[in-house]
Coordinates of C-alpha atoms in Angstrom, one line a residue:
M544 CA 86.4 79.2 80.5
E545 CA 86.9 82.9 80.5
F546 CA 85.6 84.8 83.5
N547 CA 84.3 88.3 82.7
R548 CA 85.7 91.1 84.8
N549 CA 84.6 94.1 82.8
Q550 CA 84.5 96.4 85.8
Y551 CA 88.2 96.0 86.4
M552 CA 89.2 95.8 82.7
Q553 CA 87.5 99.2 82.1
K554 CA 89.5 100.7 84.9
L555 CA 92.7 99.5 83.4
L556 CA 91.8 100.6 79.9
T557 CA 91.0 104.1 81.0
K558 CA 94.4 104.4 82.6
M559 CA 96.5 103.1 79.7
H560 CA 99.4 105.3 78.6
N561 CA 98.8 107.9 81.3
G562 CA 102.4 108.0 82.4
R563 CA 101.6 106.5 85.8
V564 CA 102.2 103.0 87.2
K565 CA 99.0 101.0 87.4
I566 CA 98.8 99.2 90.8
I567 CA 96.3 96.4 91.2
T568 CA 95.9 95.4 94.9
G569 CA 93.8 92.7 96.6
I570 CA 93.9 89.6 98.8
R571 CA 95.4 86.4 97.5
R572 CA 93.3 84.6 94.9
S573 CA 91.2 87.6 94.2
G574 CA 91.9 87.5 90.5
K575 CA 94.7 90.0 90.0
S576 CA 96.9 87.7 88.0
Y577 CA 94.0 86.5 85.9
L578 CA 93.1 90.1 85.2
L579 CA 96.6 91.1 84.1
F580 CA 98.0 88.0 82.5
E581 CA 94.8 86.6 80.8
L582 CA 92.2 89.3 80.2
F583 CA 94.5 92.4 79.8
T584 CA 97.1 90.4 77.7
K585 CA 94.3 89.1 75.5
Y586 CA 93.1 92.6 74.9
L587 CA 96.6 93.8 74.0
R588 CA 97.0 91.0 71.5
K589 CA 93.6 91.5 70.0
N590 CA 94.6 95.2 69.4
G591 CA 97.7 94.3 67.5
I592 CA 100.4 94.2 70.2
D593 CA 103.1 91.6 69.6
D594 CA 104.1 89.2 72.3
A595 CA 107.6 90.8 72.2
Q596 CA 106.1 94.0 73.4
I597 CA 104.4 92.4 76.4
I598 CA 106.9 91.9 79.2
S599 CA 105.2 89.6 81.8
L600 CA 106.9 88.4 85.0
A601 CA 105.3 86.4 87.8
L602 CA 107.5 87.2 90.8
D603 CA 105.9 84.5 93.0
D604 CA 107.2 81.8 90.6
L605 CA 110.4 80.2 91.8
A606 CA 111.6 80.1 88.2
N607 CA 111.8 83.9 88.4
A608 CA 113.5 84.0 91.8
R609 CA 116.6 85.9 90.5
Y610 CA 114.4 88.8 89.5
R611 CA 113.4 89.3 93.1
N612 CA 116.7 91.2 93.3
P613 CA 115.8 94.8 92.3
L614 CA 119.0 95.2 90.1
E615 CA 118.3 91.9 88.3
L616 CA 114.6 92.9 87.7
D617 CA 115.6 96.3 86.3
K618 CA 118.2 94.7 84.0
Y619 CA 115.7 92.1 82.8
V620 CA 113.0 94.6 81.9
R621 CA 115.3 97.1 80.3
G622 CA 116.8 94.3 78.2
K623 CA 113.4 93.5 76.8
I624 CA 112.7 97.1 75.7
T625 CA 114.7 97.1 72.5
D626 CA 112.8 99.3 70.0
K627 CA 112.2 102.9 70.9
S628 CA 109.6 103.2 68.1
K629 CA 107.3 100.6 69.8
Q630 CA 105.1 100.7 72.8
Y631 CA 105.9 98.1 75.5
Y632 CA 103.7 96.9 78.3
V633 CA 105.4 95.8 81.6
L634 CA 103.3 93.4 83.7
M635 CA 104.8 92.4 87.0
D636 CA 102.7 90.1 89.2
E637 CA 103.2 90.0 93.0
I638 CA 105.8 92.8 93.1
Q639 CA 106.1 92.5 96.9
F640 CA 108.3 89.4 96.4
V641 CA 111.1 91.8 95.3
T642 CA 113.4 92.1 98.3
E643 CA 115.1 95.1 99.7
I644 CA 118.9 95.0 99.1
Q645 CA 121.9 97.1 100.0
N646 CA 122.9 99.5 97.2
P647 CA 126.3 98.1 96.1
Y648 CA 127.4 101.4 94.7
V649 CA 126.8 103.5 97.8
P650 CA 129.0 102.8 101.0
N651 CA 126.2 103.7 103.3
D652 CA 124.2 101.1 105.4
D653 CA 121.1 103.2 104.9
A654 CA 121.3 103.1 101.1
K655 CA 118.8 100.5 100.1
L656 CA 117.2 99.5 96.8
T657 CA 113.6 98.3 96.6
F658 CA 110.9 97.6 93.9
I659 CA 110.0 101.2 94.3
D660 CA 113.3 102.3 92.8
V661 CA 112.9 99.8 90.0
I662 CA 109.4 101.1 89.0
L663 CA 110.3 104.8 89.4
G664 CA 113.3 104.1 87.1
L665 CA 111.2 102.2 84.5
M666 CA 108.6 105.0 84.5
K667 CA 111.2 107.3 82.9
I668 CA 111.2 105.1 79.8
K669 CA 108.6 106.9 77.6
N670 CA 107.5 103.8 75.6
A671 CA 106.9 101.6 78.6
D672 CA 103.4 101.3 80.2
I673 CA 103.8 99.7 83.7
Y674 CA 101.3 97.5 85.6
V675 CA 102.0 95.8 88.9
T676 CA 100.0 93.6 91.3
G677 CA 100.5 93.0 95.0
S678 CA 98.7 91.2 97.7
N679 CA 100.4 91.6 101.1
S680 CA 100.0 94.2 103.8
K681 CA 102.8 96.3 102.4
M682 CA 101.1 96.6 99.0
L683 CA 97.7 97.1 100.5
S684 CA 98.9 99.9 102.6
S685 CA 97.6 103.4 101.8
D686 CA 101.2 104.5 101.8
I687 CA 101.9 102.7 98.6
L688 CA 100.8 105.6 96.4
T689 CA 102.8 108.0 98.5
Q690 CA 105.9 105.9 97.9
F691 CA 105.3 106.3 94.2
R692 CA 105.3 110.1 94.7
D693 CA 101.8 110.6 93.3
R694 CA 102.8 108.8 90.1
G695 CA 100.6 105.7 90.6
D696 CA 97.0 104.7 90.1
E697 CA 95.6 102.1 92.5
S698 CA 92.7 99.7 91.7
E699 CA 91.5 97.2 94.2
C700 CA 90.5 93.8 92.9
I701 CA 88.0 91.8 95.0
P702 CA 87.2 88.1 94.7
F703 CA 84.5 86.8 92.4
R704 CA 81.1 87.1 93.9
L705 CA 78.3 84.5 93.6
L706 CA 76.4 86.7 91.2
N707 CA 79.4 87.1 88.9
F708 CA 79.9 83.4 88.9
M709 CA 76.3 82.7 88.0
R710 CA 76.5 85.2 85.2
C711 CA 79.6 83.5 83.8
M712 CA 77.9 80.1 84.0
K713 CA 74.9 81.6 82.1
V714 CA 72.4 80.8 84.9
S715 CA 69.0 82.3 84.1
R716 CA 67.7 85.3 86.1
G717 CA 64.9 83.1 87.5
M718 CA 67.3 80.4 88.6
R719 CA 69.7 83.0 90.1
G720 CA 66.9 84.3 92.3
L721 CA 65.9 80.7 93.4
I722 CA 69.5 79.9 94.2
I723 CA 69.9 83.0 96.4
I724 CA 66.6 82.3 98.2
R725 CA 67.7 78.7 98.9
M726 CA 71.0 79.9 100.2
E727 CA 69.4 82.4 102.5
E728 CA 67.1 79.7 103.8
C729 CA 70.1 77.5 104.5
L730 CA 71.9 80.3 106.3
L731 CA 68.8 81.1 108.4
F732 CA 68.4 77.4 109.3
R733 CA 72.0 77.2 110.4
L734 CA 71.5 80.2 112.6
F735 CA 68.2 79.1 113.9
L736 CA 69.2 75.4 114.7
P737 CA 71.6 76.3 117.6
M738 CA 68.9 78.6 119.1
K739 CA 66.4 75.7 119.0
R740 CA 68.8 73.4 120.7
R741 CA 69.6 75.9 123.5
A742 CA 65.9 76.5 124.0
G743 CA 65.3 72.7 124.1
I744 CA 62.9 72.8 121.2

């Protein structure tokens, strides 16, 4: 079953090819991965983009643990961009899993490499359109766009709401209203019952 997230898809589509990194933030299980790897990827394929042009990487997957090293991640993505005449789409899920490491080329303890360095470097590749998701406090911080030096666009993804779910399940308008009324009654009953007990009713 495909869950419709048109609101978020439209935000992504209006920001395509704008030369900025698209940052999708939100709490865990809010639908960021589904939006990027399912809906957005489906859109790309439907519009003639070959799978070889879609570079997808789930960094929370143990199978991709080596790419949590910034240098390995950079090497992997650049190795996939092989044709300068084609547009590539780089989709990196849970980017906060990339660890901070010492820069091996600079003999200075303060010289660190992070995912920020990777993304800023990849943004210089003209035929690469970059999308990342993140869910922890570091990614949710308002400082994230500052770290990208005003070269990022942030979109917050929130979990599916009851109304969204009912629409996807094709619940009729009348039934939606009835379900909401019954839920409100249940909530009121749960709130009222302890009050009755305290009052000895």
